Amino acid sequence: MERLVHVLMHIFALALGLPSGSFKMALEQHRSSLRAILYSQVHHADLDASAGEVVRSPEHTDWGCVTVLLPDPDVSGLEVCFRDGVWSPLQAGPGELIVNLGDLLQWWTAGKWVATPHRVVARPGCCSDRLSIPYFGLVNRATVLAPLVG
């Protein structure tokens, strides 16, 4: 995952019109973390009491530069929010990864790119245990946070 984040940040720099190594120093001695998150089963009685939707993780953005997620291929529930405020389900296929932009990229791009608002919900048909494995691409503590593009 570490190598993938480096490759993604290299590509992002080029896409932003920056030198390819613009994020290299920030990623040296990074503070990235890999986690396993288990969302417990939601019972049908809880769904019924909540009009068919239980929020497992409320709306948020990730504060790092990028998050690479290996989602549960069997249980959906991840949703992303588009700029128009509409929530849309996002389900990766077997072996596929999901990439979310984080708050640091939004900061570095002066808002040109935005962090991905997302949440996890349970609905009928997607309420069993759900395992999500995110890798949070973080920078080192010495990184100066200033917009790189205007």
Short mmCIF file of N, CA, C and O in Angstrom, two decimals, residues 81-140:
data_model
loop_
_atom_site.label_atom_id
_atom_site.label_comp_id
_atom_site.label_asym_id
_atom_site.label_seq_id
_atom_site.Cartn_x
_atom_site.Cartn_y
_atom_site.Cartn_z
N CYS A 81 -20.58 11.19 -1.35
CA CYS A 81 -21.47 12.33 -1.58
C CYS A 81 -20.88 13.19 -2.69
O CYS A 81 -19.73 13.64 -2.61
N PHE A 82 -21.68 13.41 -3.73
CA PHE A 82 -21.24 14.24 -4.84
C PHE A 82 -21.43 15.71 -4.49
O PHE A 82 -22.11 16.05 -3.51
N ARG A 83 -20.87 16.58 -5.30
CA ARG A 83 -20.94 18.03 -5.03
C ARG A 83 -22.37 18.55 -4.93
O ARG A 83 -22.62 19.54 -4.27
N ASP A 84 -23.31 17.87 -5.60
CA ASP A 84 -24.71 18.31 -5.57
C ASP A 84 -25.43 17.83 -4.31
O ASP A 84 -26.62 18.05 -4.15
N GLY A 85 -24.70 17.14 -3.40
CA GLY A 85 -25.29 16.68 -2.15
C GLY A 85 -25.97 15.33 -2.22
O GLY A 85 -26.53 14.86 -1.23
N VAL A 86 -25.92 14.69 -3.37
CA VAL A 86 -26.57 13.39 -3.54
C VAL A 86 -25.60 12.27 -3.13
O VAL A 86 -24.45 12.24 -3.56
N TRP A 87 -26.10 11.37 -2.28
CA TRP A 87 -25.32 10.21 -1.84
C TRP A 87 -25.48 9.10 -2.84
O TRP A 87 -26.59 8.83 -3.32
N SER A 88 -24.38 8.42 -3.15
CA SER A 88 -24.42 7.33 -4.12
C SER A 88 -23.66 6.13 -3.57
O SER A 88 -22.54 6.27 -3.08
N PRO A 89 -24.24 4.93 -3.67
CA PRO A 89 -23.54 3.72 -3.22
C PRO A 89 -22.29 3.48 -4.06
O PRO A 89 -22.28 3.76 -5.26
N LEU A 90 -21.27 2.95 -3.43
CA LEU A 90 -20.02 2.64 -4.12
C LEU A 90 -19.59 1.24 -3.69
O LEU A 90 -19.31 1.01 -2.52
N GLN A 91 -19.59 0.33 -4.62
CA GLN A 91 -19.22 -1.05 -4.32
C GLN A 91 -18.14 -1.49 -5.29
O GLN A 91 -18.37 -1.51 -6.50
N ALA A 92 -16.99 -1.82 -4.75
CA ALA A 92 -15.90 -2.33 -5.59
C ALA A 92 -16.12 -3.80 -5.87
O ALA A 92 -16.72 -4.51 -5.07
N GLY A 93 -15.63 -4.25 -6.99
CA GLY A 93 -15.68 -5.66 -7.33
C GLY A 93 -14.59 -6.42 -6.60
O GLY A 93 -13.72 -5.83 -5.96
N PRO A 94 -14.61 -7.74 -6.68
CA PRO A 94 -13.59 -8.55 -6.02
C PRO A 94 -12.18 -8.14 -6.44
O PRO A 94 -11.90 -7.99 -7.63
N GLY A 95 -11.33 -7.89 -5.47
CA GLY A 95 -9.94 -7.51 -5.73
C GLY A 95 -9.73 -6.07 -6.11
O GLY A 95 -8.60 -5.64 -6.32
N GLU A 96 -10.79 -5.29 -6.21
CA GLU A 96 -10.67 -3.87 -6.57
C GLU A 96 -10.49 -3.02 -5.32
O GLU A 96 -10.97 -3.36 -4.24
N LEU A 97 -9.81 -1.90 -5.49
CA LEU A 97 -9.58 -0.94 -4.41
C LEU A 97 -10.37 0.33 -4.68
O LEU A 97 -10.68 0.66 -5.83
N ILE A 98 -10.65 1.06 -3.62
CA ILE A 98 -11.30 2.37 -3.71
C ILE A 98 -10.31 3.39 -3.20
O ILE A 98 -9.66 3.18 -2.17
N VAL A 99 -10.19 4.52 -3.90
CA VAL A 99 -9.28 5.59 -3.49
C VAL A 99 -10.10 6.83 -3.17
O VAL A 99 -10.88 7.30 -4.00
N ASN A 100 -9.93 7.33 -1.95
CA ASN A 100 -10.57 8.57 -1.52
C ASN A 100 -9.51 9.65 -1.37
O ASN A 100 -8.45 9.41 -0.78
N LEU A 101 -9.80 10.83 -1.88
CA LEU A 101 -8.92 11.97 -1.63
C LEU A 101 -9.17 12.48 -0.22
O LEU A 101 -10.31 12.50 0.25
N GLY A 102 -8.12 12.92 0.45
CA GLY A 102 -8.23 13.40 1.82
C GLY A 102 -8.10 14.91 1.94
O GLY A 102 -7.85 15.63 0.97
N ASP A 103 -8.25 15.37 3.17
CA ASP A 103 -8.22 16.81 3.46
C ASP A 103 -6.89 17.47 3.07
O ASP A 103 -6.87 18.64 2.67
N LEU A 104 -5.77 16.75 3.19
CA LEU A 104 -4.48 17.36 2.84
C LEU A 104 -4.41 17.68 1.36
O LEU A 104 -3.88 18.74 0.97
N LEU A 105 -4.94 16.81 0.50
CA LEU A 105 -4.94 17.12 -0.94
C LEU A 105 -5.83 18.32 -1.23
O LEU A 105 -5.50 19.15 -2.07
N GLN A 106 -6.93 18.43 -0.53
CA GLN A 106 -7.79 19.60 -0.71
C GLN A 106 -7.04 20.86 -0.30
O GLN A 106 -7.11 21.89 -0.98
N TRP A 107 -6.29 20.77 0.79
CA TRP A 107 -5.51 21.92 1.26
C TRP A 107 -4.41 22.27 0.26
O TRP A 107 -4.23 23.43 -0.12
N TRP A 108 -3.64 21.25 -0.16
CA TRP A 108 -2.53 21.49 -1.08
C TRP A 108 -3.01 22.06 -2.42
O TRP A 108 -2.28 22.79 -3.08
N THR A 109 -4.22 21.72 -2.84
CA THR A 109 -4.73 22.20 -4.13
C THR A 109 -5.58 23.46 -3.98
O THR A 109 -6.21 23.89 -4.95
N ALA A 110 -5.59 24.04 -2.79
CA ALA A 110 -6.39 25.25 -2.52
C ALA A 110 -7.85 25.04 -2.91
O ALA A 110 -8.49 25.94 -3.44
N GLY A 111 -8.35 23.82 -2.69
CA GLY A 111 -9.75 23.52 -2.97
C GLY A 111 -10.05 23.11 -4.40
O GLY A 111 -11.20 22.81 -4.74
N LYS A 112 -9.03 23.08 -5.26
CA LYS A 112 -9.24 22.64 -6.65
C LYS A 112 -9.72 21.20 -6.67
O LYS A 112 -10.59 20.83 -7.44
N TRP A 113 -9.11 20.37 -5.84
CA TRP A 113 -9.58 19.01 -5.61
C TRP A 113 -10.17 18.97 -4.21
O TRP A 113 -9.66 19.62 -3.30
N VAL A 114 -11.24 18.23 -4.03
CA VAL A 114 -11.88 18.19 -2.72
C VAL A 114 -11.79 16.79 -2.11
O VAL A 114 -11.77 15.79 -2.83
N ALA A 115 -11.73 16.78 -0.79
CA ALA A 115 -11.74 15.52 -0.06
C ALA A 115 -13.08 14.83 -0.32
O ALA A 115 -14.10 15.49 -0.52
N THR A 116 -13.06 13.52 -0.31
CA THR A 116 -14.25 12.73 -0.62
C THR A 116 -15.13 12.53 0.61
O THR A 116 -14.78 11.77 1.50
N PRO A 117 -16.29 13.21 0.68
CA PRO A 117 -17.21 12.92 1.80
C PRO A 117 -17.78 11.51 1.61
O PRO A 117 -18.22 11.16 0.51
N HIS A 118 -17.77 10.74 2.66
CA HIS A 118 -18.30 9.38 2.57
C HIS A 118 -18.88 8.96 3.91
O HIS A 118 -18.65 9.60 4.94
N ARG A 119 -19.65 7.88 3.87
CA ARG A 119 -20.28 7.31 5.07
C ARG A 119 -20.52 5.84 4.80
O ARG A 119 -20.38 5.36 3.67
N VAL A 120 -20.89 5.13 5.87
CA VAL A 120 -21.25 3.72 5.73
C VAL A 120 -22.63 3.55 6.34
O VAL A 120 -22.86 3.97 7.48
N VAL A 121 -23.54 2.96 5.57
CA VAL A 121 -24.90 2.74 6.04
C VAL A 121 -25.28 1.27 5.88
O VAL A 121 -24.68 0.54 5.10
N ALA A 122 -26.26 0.87 6.67
CA ALA A 122 -26.85 -0.47 6.53
C ALA A 122 -28.28 -0.28 6.07
O ALA A 122 -28.99 0.60 6.54
N ARG A 123 -28.66 -1.11 5.12
CA ARG A 123 -30.02 -1.13 4.59
C ARG A 123 -30.42 -2.59 4.43
O ARG A 123 -29.57 -3.47 4.50
N PRO A 124 -31.69 -2.85 4.20
CA PRO A 124 -32.06 -4.24 3.94
C PRO A 124 -31.21 -4.80 2.80
O PRO A 124 -31.00 -4.15 1.78
N GLY A 125 -30.67 -5.98 2.99
CA GLY A 125 -29.83 -6.60 1.99
C GLY A 125 -28.34 -6.34 2.19
O GLY A 125 -27.51 -6.98 1.56
N CYS A 126 -27.99 -5.37 3.02
CA CYS A 126 -26.57 -5.10 3.30
C CYS A 126 -26.40 -4.76 4.77
O CYS A 126 -25.89 -3.71 5.14
N CYS A 127 -26.87 -5.68 5.62
CA CYS A 127 -26.85 -5.39 7.06
C CYS A 127 -26.06 -6.41 7.87
O CYS A 127 -26.02 -6.34 9.09
N SER A 128 -25.38 -7.35 7.20
CA SER A 128 -24.56 -8.31 7.95
C SER A 128 -23.22 -7.67 8.31
O SER A 128 -22.93 -6.54 7.94
N ASP A 129 -22.38 -8.41 9.05
CA ASP A 129 -21.05 -7.90 9.39
C ASP A 129 -20.35 -7.42 8.13
O ASP A 129 -20.46 -8.03 7.06
N ARG A 130 -19.62 -6.31 8.26
CA ARG A 130 -18.91 -5.73 7.11
C ARG A 130 -17.48 -5.42 7.55
O ARG A 130 -17.27 -4.69 8.52
N LEU A 131 -16.51 -5.98 6.84
CA LEU A 131 -15.10 -5.73 7.14
C LEU A 131 -14.53 -4.79 6.10
O LEU A 131 -14.63 -5.02 4.90
N SER A 132 -13.93 -3.71 6.56
CA SER A 132 -13.32 -2.71 5.69
C SER A 132 -11.87 -2.53 6.11
O SER A 132 -11.57 -2.43 7.30
N ILE A 133 -10.96 -2.50 5.14
CA ILE A 133 -9.54 -2.37 5.46
C ILE A 133 -8.98 -1.13 4.75
O ILE A 133 -8.62 -1.19 3.56
N PRO A 134 -8.93 0.02 5.46
CA PRO A 134 -8.38 1.23 4.85
C PRO A 134 -6.90 1.42 5.18
O PRO A 134 -6.44 1.08 6.26
N TYR A 135 -6.17 1.95 4.21
CA TYR A 135 -4.80 2.40 4.42
C TYR A 135 -4.83 3.91 4.29
O TYR A 135 -5.15 4.45 3.22
N PHE A 136 -4.56 4.59 5.39
CA PHE A 136 -4.60 6.05 5.42
C PHE A 136 -3.22 6.59 5.08
O PHE A 136 -2.28 6.44 5.87
N GLY A 137 -3.09 7.18 3.90
CA GLY A 137 -1.81 7.75 3.47
C GLY A 137 -1.58 9.09 4.14
O GLY A 137 -2.23 10.09 3.80
N LEU A 138 -0.68 9.10 5.09
CA LEU A 138 -0.39 10.31 5.86
C LEU A 138 1.03 10.78 5.56
O LEU A 138 1.84 10.05 5.00
N VAL A 139 1.34 11.99 5.96
CA VAL A 139 2.66 12.57 5.71
C VAL A 139 3.47 12.59 7.00
O VAL A 139 2.96 12.26 8.08
N ASN A 140 4.73 12.98 6.88
CA ASN A 140 5.56 13.07 8.09
C ASN A 140 5.23 14.35 8.87
O ASN A 140 4.61 15.27 8.34
#
